[in-house]
PDB file of C-alpha atoms in Angstrom:
ATOM      1  CA  UNK X   1      27.323 -14.268  -5.974  1.00 48.00           C
ATOM      2  CA  UNK X   2      27.656 -10.922  -6.467  1.00 49.00           C
ATOM      3  CA  UNK X   3      24.190  -8.485  -6.003  1.00 47.00           C
ATOM      4  CA  UNK X   4      24.620  -4.808  -6.903  1.00 46.00           C
ATOM      5  CA  UNK X   5      21.610  -2.359  -6.874  1.00 46.00           C
ATOM      6  CA  UNK X   6      21.196  -0.836 -10.497  1.00 43.00           C
ATOM      7  CA  UNK X   7      21.171   2.911 -10.589  1.00 39.00           C
ATOM      8  CA  UNK X   8      17.732   2.648 -11.529  1.00 43.00           C
ATOM      9  CA  UNK X   9      17.039   2.012  -7.237  1.00 47.00           C
ATOM     10  CA  UNK X  10      18.981   5.323  -6.438  1.00 44.00           C
ATOM     11  CA  UNK X  11      17.047   7.332  -9.428  1.00 43.00           C
ATOM     12  CA  UNK X  12      13.853   6.274  -8.404  1.00 44.00           C
ATOM     13  CA  UNK X  13      14.896   7.080  -4.100  1.00 45.00           C
ATOM     14  CA  UNK X  14      14.596  10.615  -5.674  1.00 45.00           C
ATOM     15  CA  UNK X  15      11.549  10.626  -7.217  1.00 44.00           C
ATOM     16  CA  UNK X  16       9.690  11.416  -3.944  1.00 41.00           C
ATOM     17  CA  UNK X  17       6.216  13.113  -3.298  1.00 37.00           C
ATOM     18  CA  UNK X  18       5.037  16.447  -3.107  1.00 36.00           C
ATOM     19  CA  UNK X  19       2.528  15.206  -0.280  1.00 33.00           C
ATOM     20  CA  UNK X  20       2.538  18.488   2.018  1.00 32.00           C
ATOM     21  CA  UNK X  21       2.506  15.458   4.817  1.00 30.00           C
ATOM     22  CA  UNK X  22       5.725  14.449   4.270  1.00 36.00           C
ATOM     23  CA  UNK X  23       7.857  14.387   7.384  1.00 38.00           C
ATOM     24  CA  UNK X  24      11.789  14.973   7.447  1.00 35.00           C
ATOM     25  CA  UNK X  25      14.420  13.153   9.441  1.00 41.00           C
ATOM     26  CA  UNK X  26      16.880  14.961  11.202  1.00 42.00           C
ATOM     27  CA  UNK X  27      19.906  15.602   8.584  1.00 46.00           C
ATOM     28  CA  UNK X  28      16.687  16.849   6.460  1.00 45.00           C
ATOM     29  CA  UNK X  29      15.969  14.121   4.002  1.00 47.00           C
ATOM     30  CA  UNK X  30      12.057  13.943   4.014  1.00 47.00           C
ATOM     31  CA  UNK X  31      10.699  10.498   5.965  1.00 67.00           C
ATOM     32  CA  UNK X  32       9.747   8.704   2.596  1.00 62.00           C
ATOM     33  CA  UNK X  33       8.460   5.681   4.794  1.00 66.00           C
ATOM     34  CA  UNK X  34       5.612   8.305   6.161  1.00 63.00           C
ATOM     35  CA  UNK X  35       5.023   9.247   2.618  1.00 57.00           C
ATOM     36  CA  UNK X  36       4.533   5.583   1.629  1.00 61.00           C
ATOM     37  CA  UNK X  37       2.412   4.490   4.717  1.00 60.00           C
ATOM     38  CA  UNK X  38      -0.179   7.618   3.835  1.00 58.00           C
ATOM     39  CA  UNK X  39       0.044   6.751   0.004  1.00 57.00           C
ATOM     40  CA  UNK X  40       0.124   3.250   0.114  1.00 57.00           C
ATOM     41  CA  UNK X  41      -3.727   2.276  -0.288  1.00 60.00           C
ATOM     42  CA  UNK X  42      -3.313   3.202  -3.981  1.00 60.00           C
ATOM     43  CA  UNK X  43      -0.140   1.498  -4.083  1.00 56.00           C
ATOM     44  CA  UNK X  44      -1.907  -1.797  -3.962  1.00 58.00           C
ATOM     45  CA  UNK X  45      -4.084  -1.402  -6.610  1.00 61.00           C
ATOM     46  CA  UNK X  46      -1.088  -1.622  -9.104  1.00 62.00           C
ATOM     47  CA  UNK X  47      -0.239  -5.276  -8.705  1.00 73.00           C
ATOM     48  CA  UNK X  48       1.496  -7.971  -7.034  1.00 87.00           C
ATOM     49  CA  UNK X  49       2.519  -6.413  -3.145  1.00 89.00           C
ATOM     50  CA  UNK X  50       5.112  -6.802  -1.016  1.00 91.00           C
ATOM     51  CA  UNK X  51       4.253  -5.487   2.644  1.00 92.00           C
ATOM     52  CA  UNK X  52       6.648  -3.752   4.889  1.00 91.00           C
ATOM     53  CA  UNK X  53       6.931  -2.433   8.277  1.00 91.00           C
ATOM     54  CA  UNK X  54       9.957  -0.543  10.034  1.00 89.00           C
ATOM     55  CA  UNK X  55       8.960   0.672  14.038  1.00 87.00           C
ATOM     56  CA  UNK X  56       5.487   1.709  13.807  1.00 86.00           C
ATOM     57  CA  UNK X  57       5.862   2.941   9.987  1.00 85.00           C
ATOM     58  CA  UNK X  58       4.102   0.397   7.993  1.00 88.00           C
ATOM     59  CA  UNK X  59       3.504   0.608   3.743  1.00 87.00           C
ATOM     60  CA  UNK X  60       2.884  -1.355   1.017  1.00 88.00           C
ATOM     61  CA  UNK X  61       5.661  -1.930  -2.342  1.00 90.00           C
ATOM     62  CA  UNK X  62       4.345  -2.595  -5.534  1.00 90.00           C
ATOM     63  CA  UNK X  63       6.712  -5.221  -7.659  1.00 93.00           C
ATOM     64  CA  UNK X  64       8.244  -2.802 -10.487  1.00 91.00           C
ATOM     65  CA  UNK X  65      11.103  -5.266 -11.910  1.00 93.00           C
ATOM     66  CA  UNK X  66      11.767  -9.163 -11.881  1.00 95.00           C
ATOM     67  CA  UNK X  67      14.389 -11.080 -12.862  1.00 95.00           C
ATOM     68  CA  UNK X  68      14.884 -14.476 -11.916  1.00 94.00           C
ATOM     69  CA  UNK X  69      14.785 -14.582  -8.129  1.00 93.00           C
ATOM     70  CA  UNK X  70      16.040 -10.882  -7.692  1.00 95.00           C
ATOM     71  CA  UNK X  71      13.019  -8.729  -7.738  1.00 96.00           C
ATOM     72  CA  UNK X  72      12.462  -4.833  -6.845  1.00 96.00           C
ATOM     73  CA  UNK X  73       9.773  -3.331  -5.278  1.00 94.00           C
ATOM     74  CA  UNK X  74       8.578   0.335  -4.634  1.00 90.00           C
ATOM     75  CA  UNK X  75       6.400   2.387  -2.459  1.00 86.00           C
ATOM     76  CA  UNK X  76       5.204   5.575  -2.632  1.00 81.00           C
ATOM     77  CA  UNK X  77       7.502   8.460  -1.906  1.00 81.00           C
ATOM     78  CA  UNK X  78      10.463   6.844  -3.010  1.00 82.00           C
ATOM     79  CA  UNK X  79      11.516   3.818  -0.742  1.00 88.00           C
ATOM     80  CA  UNK X  80      12.346   1.017  -3.032  1.00 93.00           C
ATOM     81  CA  UNK X  81      13.690  -2.672  -1.458  1.00 95.00           C
ATOM     82  CA  UNK X  82      15.294  -5.311  -3.756  1.00 97.00           C
ATOM     83  CA  UNK X  83      14.745  -8.732  -2.909  1.00 97.00           C
ATOM     84  CA  UNK X  84      17.058 -12.043  -3.889  1.00 96.00           C
ATOM     85  CA  UNK X  85      14.415 -14.649  -2.820  1.00 94.00           C
ATOM     86  CA  UNK X  86      13.686 -13.848   0.570  1.00 95.00           C
ATOM     87  CA  UNK X  87      16.812 -11.929   1.396  1.00 96.00           C
ATOM     88  CA  UNK X  88      17.032  -8.108   1.257  1.00 97.00           C
ATOM     89  CA  UNK X  89      19.787  -7.014  -0.961  1.00 97.00           C
ATOM     90  CA  UNK X  90      19.381  -3.049  -1.139  1.00 97.00           C
ATOM     91  CA  UNK X  91      17.503  -0.656  -0.030  1.00 95.00           C
ATOM     92  CA  UNK X  92      16.655   3.281  -0.897  1.00 92.00           C
ATOM     93  CA  UNK X  93      14.603   5.824   0.819  1.00 88.00           C
ATOM     94  CA  UNK X  94      14.922   4.726   4.338  1.00 90.00           C
ATOM     95  CA  UNK X  95      17.164   6.308   7.371  1.00 87.00           C
ATOM     96  CA  UNK X  96      19.979   3.930   6.085  1.00 91.00           C
ATOM     97  CA  UNK X  97      20.569   2.446   2.828  1.00 94.00           C
ATOM     98  CA  UNK X  98      21.754  -1.096   1.394  1.00 96.00           C
ATOM     99  CA  UNK X  99      23.725  -0.244  -1.470  1.00 96.00           C
ATOM    100  CA  UNK X 100      25.196  -3.612  -2.256  1.00 96.00           C
ATOM    101  CA  UNK X 101      25.386  -7.184  -1.146  1.00 96.00           C
ATOM    102  CA  UNK X 102      28.450  -9.636  -2.175  1.00 96.00           C
ATOM    103  CA  UNK X 103      28.037 -13.417  -0.883  1.00 94.00           C
ATOM    104  CA  UNK X 104      30.953 -15.444  -0.567  1.00 94.00           C
ATOM    105  CA  UNK X 105      28.967 -18.922  -1.966  1.00 92.00           C
ATOM    106  CA  UNK X 106      25.507 -19.938  -2.224  1.00 92.00           C
ATOM    107  CA  UNK X 107      23.331 -18.167   0.127  1.00 94.00           C
ATOM    108  CA  UNK X 108      21.735 -21.376   2.588  1.00 94.00           C
ATOM    109  CA  UNK X 109      18.570 -19.671   2.761  1.00 95.00           C
ATOM    110  CA  UNK X 110      17.501 -21.070  -0.790  1.00 93.00           C
ATOM    111  CA  UNK X 111      16.529 -24.009   0.650  1.00 94.00           C
ATOM    112  CA  UNK X 112      14.959 -23.178   4.501  1.00 96.00           C
ATOM    113  CA  UNK X 113      13.883 -27.369   4.637  1.00 96.00           C
ATOM    114  CA  UNK X 114      17.654 -28.522   4.246  1.00 96.00           C
ATOM    115  CA  UNK X 115      18.540 -26.661   7.548  1.00 97.00           C
ATOM    116  CA  UNK X 116      16.170 -28.334   9.892  1.00 96.00           C
ATOM    117  CA  UNK X 117      18.779 -31.065   9.533  1.00 94.00           C
ATOM    118  CA  UNK X 118      21.889 -29.439  10.057  1.00 95.00           C
ATOM    119  CA  UNK X 119      23.396 -25.718  10.668  1.00 96.00           C
ATOM    120  CA  UNK X 120      25.145 -23.507   8.090  1.00 97.00           C
ATOM    121  CA  UNK X 121      27.612 -21.156   7.830  1.00 96.00           C
ATOM    122  CA  UNK X 122      27.835 -17.930   5.158  1.00 96.00           C
ATOM    123  CA  UNK X 123      29.545 -14.651   4.701  1.00 97.00           C
ATOM    124  CA  UNK X 124      28.669 -11.577   2.746  1.00 97.00           C
ATOM    125  CA  UNK X 125      30.155  -8.136   2.617  1.00 97.00           C
ATOM    126  CA  UNK X 126      27.528  -5.358   2.799  1.00 97.00           C
ATOM    127  CA  UNK X 127      27.871  -1.358   1.804  1.00 97.00           C
ATOM    128  CA  UNK X 128      25.686   1.061   3.445  1.00 96.00           C
ATOM    129  CA  UNK X 129      25.050   4.671   3.436  1.00 95.00           C
ATOM    130  CA  UNK X 130      23.289   7.504   5.304  1.00 91.00           C
ATOM    131  CA  UNK X 131      19.771   8.911   3.563  1.00 84.00           C
ATOM    132  CA  UNK X 132      21.525  11.401   2.303  1.00 83.00           C
ATOM    133  CA  UNK X 133      24.246   9.445   0.455  1.00 84.00           C
ATOM    134  CA  UNK X 134      27.036  11.623   1.607  1.00 89.00           C
ATOM    135  CA  UNK X 135      30.672  10.096   1.605  1.00 92.00           C
ATOM    136  CA  UNK X 136      31.304  10.281   5.584  1.00 91.00           C
ATOM    137  CA  UNK X 137      28.051   8.510   6.070  1.00 91.00           C
ATOM    138  CA  UNK X 138      29.045   5.411   3.671  1.00 95.00           C
ATOM    139  CA  UNK X 139      30.700   2.225   5.194  1.00 95.00           C
ATOM    140  CA  UNK X 140      31.703  -0.761   2.499  1.00 97.00           C
ATOM    141  CA  UNK X 141      32.638  -4.164   3.120  1.00 96.00           C
ATOM    142  CA  UNK X 142      31.113  -4.885   6.404  1.00 97.00           C
ATOM    143  CA  UNK X 143      31.710  -8.541   6.988  1.00 97.00           C
ATOM    144  CA  UNK X 144      28.953 -10.661   7.853  1.00 98.00           C
ATOM    145  CA  UNK X 145      29.813 -14.247   9.307  1.00 98.00           C
ATOM    146  CA  UNK X 146      26.262 -15.896   9.680  1.00 98.00           C
ATOM    147  CA  UNK X 147      25.198 -19.128  11.155  1.00 98.00           C
ATOM    148  CA  UNK X 148      21.971 -20.370  10.020  1.00 98.00           C
ATOM    149  CA  UNK X 149      20.054 -23.240  11.858  1.00 97.00           C
ATOM    150  CA  UNK X 150      15.872 -23.667  11.560  1.00 97.00           C
ATOM    151  CA  UNK X 151      13.355 -25.707  13.552  1.00 97.00           C
ATOM    152  CA  UNK X 152       9.347 -26.430  13.028  1.00 96.00           C
ATOM    153  CA  UNK X 153       6.960 -24.300  14.894  1.00 94.00           C
ATOM    154  CA  UNK X 154       3.837 -25.323  16.592  1.00 91.00           C
ATOM    155  CA  UNK X 155       2.143 -23.694  13.960  1.00 91.00           C
ATOM    156  CA  UNK X 156       3.494 -25.496  11.321  1.00 91.00           C
ATOM    157  CA  UNK X 157       5.954 -23.379   9.592  1.00 95.00           C
ATOM    158  CA  UNK X 158       9.875 -23.402   9.359  1.00 97.00           C
ATOM    159  CA  UNK X 159      11.730 -20.774  11.330  1.00 98.00           C
ATOM    160  CA  UNK X 160      15.048 -20.262   9.936  1.00 98.00           C
ATOM    161  CA  UNK X 161      17.176 -18.102  12.311  1.00 98.00           C
ATOM    162  CA  UNK X 162      20.510 -16.299  11.027  1.00 98.00           C
ATOM    163  CA  UNK X 163      23.263 -14.665  13.693  1.00 98.00           C
ATOM    164  CA  UNK X 164      25.812 -12.948  12.111  1.00 98.00           C
ATOM    165  CA  UNK X 165      29.116 -11.111  13.820  1.00 97.00           C
ATOM    166  CA  UNK X 166      30.241  -7.912  12.219  1.00 97.00           C
ATOM    167  CA  UNK X 167      33.029  -6.252  12.852  1.00 95.00           C
ATOM    168  CA  UNK X 168      32.440  -3.066  14.945  1.00 92.00           C
ATOM    169  CA  UNK X 169      28.926  -3.830  15.061  1.00 93.00           C
ATOM    170  CA  UNK X 170      26.264  -5.300  17.691  1.00 93.00           C
ATOM    171  CA  UNK X 171      25.604  -8.710  16.576  1.00 95.00           C
ATOM    172  CA  UNK X 172      23.203  -9.149  13.881  1.00 97.00           C
ATOM    173  CA  UNK X 173      19.498 -11.199  14.111  1.00 97.00           C
ATOM    174  CA  UNK X 174      17.836 -12.104  11.078  1.00 98.00           C
ATOM    175  CA  UNK X 175      14.612 -14.294  11.156  1.00 98.00           C
ATOM    176  CA  UNK X 176      12.412 -15.962   8.394  1.00 98.00           C
ATOM    177  CA  UNK X 177       9.199 -17.974   8.329  1.00 97.00           C
ATOM    178  CA  UNK X 178       8.505 -20.643   5.730  1.00 97.00           C
ATOM    179  CA  UNK X 179       6.411 -22.992   4.519  1.00 95.00           C
ATOM    180  CA  UNK X 180       6.888 -26.805   5.795  1.00 93.00           C
ATOM    181  CA  UNK X 181       5.746 -28.267   2.479  1.00 92.00           C
ATOM    182  CA  UNK X 182       7.126 -25.740  -0.211  1.00 93.00           C
ATOM    183  CA  UNK X 183       9.910 -24.045   1.804  1.00 94.00           C
ATOM    184  CA  UNK X 184       8.591 -20.393   0.691  1.00 95.00           C
ATOM    185  CA  UNK X 185       9.467 -17.814   3.149  1.00 96.00           C
ATOM    186  CA  UNK X 186       6.624 -15.983   4.104  1.00 95.00           C
ATOM    187  CA  UNK X 187       7.538 -13.117   6.251  1.00 97.00           C
ATOM    188  CA  UNK X 188      10.744 -12.177   7.277  1.00 97.00           C
ATOM    189  CA  UNK X 189      12.606  -9.694   9.723  1.00 98.00           C
ATOM    190  CA  UNK X 190      15.515  -8.481   8.522  1.00 97.00           C
ATOM    191  CA  UNK X 191      18.808  -5.816   9.411  1.00 97.00           C
ATOM    192  CA  UNK X 192      19.224  -3.073   6.917  1.00 95.00           C
ATOM    193  CA  UNK X 193      21.601  -1.020   8.153  1.00 95.00           C
ATOM    194  CA  UNK X 194      23.226   0.535  11.536  1.00 93.00           C
ATOM    195  CA  UNK X 195      21.395   1.988  14.530  1.00 89.00           C
ATOM    196  CA  UNK X 196      17.774   1.006  12.882  1.00 90.00           C
ATOM    197  CA  UNK X 197      15.310  -1.835  13.722  1.00 92.00           C
ATOM    198  CA  UNK X 198      14.599  -4.654  11.194  1.00 95.00           C
ATOM    199  CA  UNK X 199      12.780  -4.392   8.547  1.00 95.00           C
ATOM    200  CA  UNK X 200       9.712  -6.476   8.329  1.00 95.00           C
ATOM    201  CA  UNK X 201       8.465  -8.034   5.043  1.00 96.00           C
ATOM    202  CA  UNK X 202       5.273 -10.045   4.131  1.00 95.00           C
ATOM    203  CA  UNK X 203       5.681 -11.916   0.903  1.00 93.00           C
ATOM    204  CA  UNK X 204       1.939 -13.167   1.231  1.00 82.00           C
ATOM    205  CA  UNK X 205      -0.419 -10.001   2.639  1.00 71.00           C
ATOM    206  CA  UNK X 206      -3.652 -11.740   3.157  1.00 63.00           C
ATOM    207  CA  UNK X 207      -6.284  -9.946   0.565  1.00 49.00           C
TER     208      UNK X 207
END
């Protein structure tokens, strides 16, 4: 299975806000997540919402495109996150960007309940880039060899932990919390690039 971000994602990332409150990263790129955090209250009024957090920054993104299990979410300032189910498969407008994700076979995360009785292995290749999209910051075909296992939590959820070996990088750990009855992932913490913390996603924000 291959998931590649459409050109639309990068185009949207370039449509930044004119807010005078925008910060700048050391590279000279605007801190788009800071803009998103400031302006998210307006975004939450626009439709289905995904809430995200990266470090201390928190923002809301609205659904702008959907095709099967694949969705694209946009926050103010040009921050875009593409998901396939609960899995982040692409980002734009963040300090590191996931440009493409290619799976070697089905993703075991599709059915978290099945992972309660067995572990599963999966492999995928990921392309990443710095925020500036300078070719010198791009890395293609990062190989993720991962093992997933799950356990029930005391409060009745399924916690799926995915541990991945990636040559040249520190080990990667992703976590997903799913409802026991439906298997739907409501919250996740995922790797989105080297050198930055995990991206937390709340798929079922409280009203």
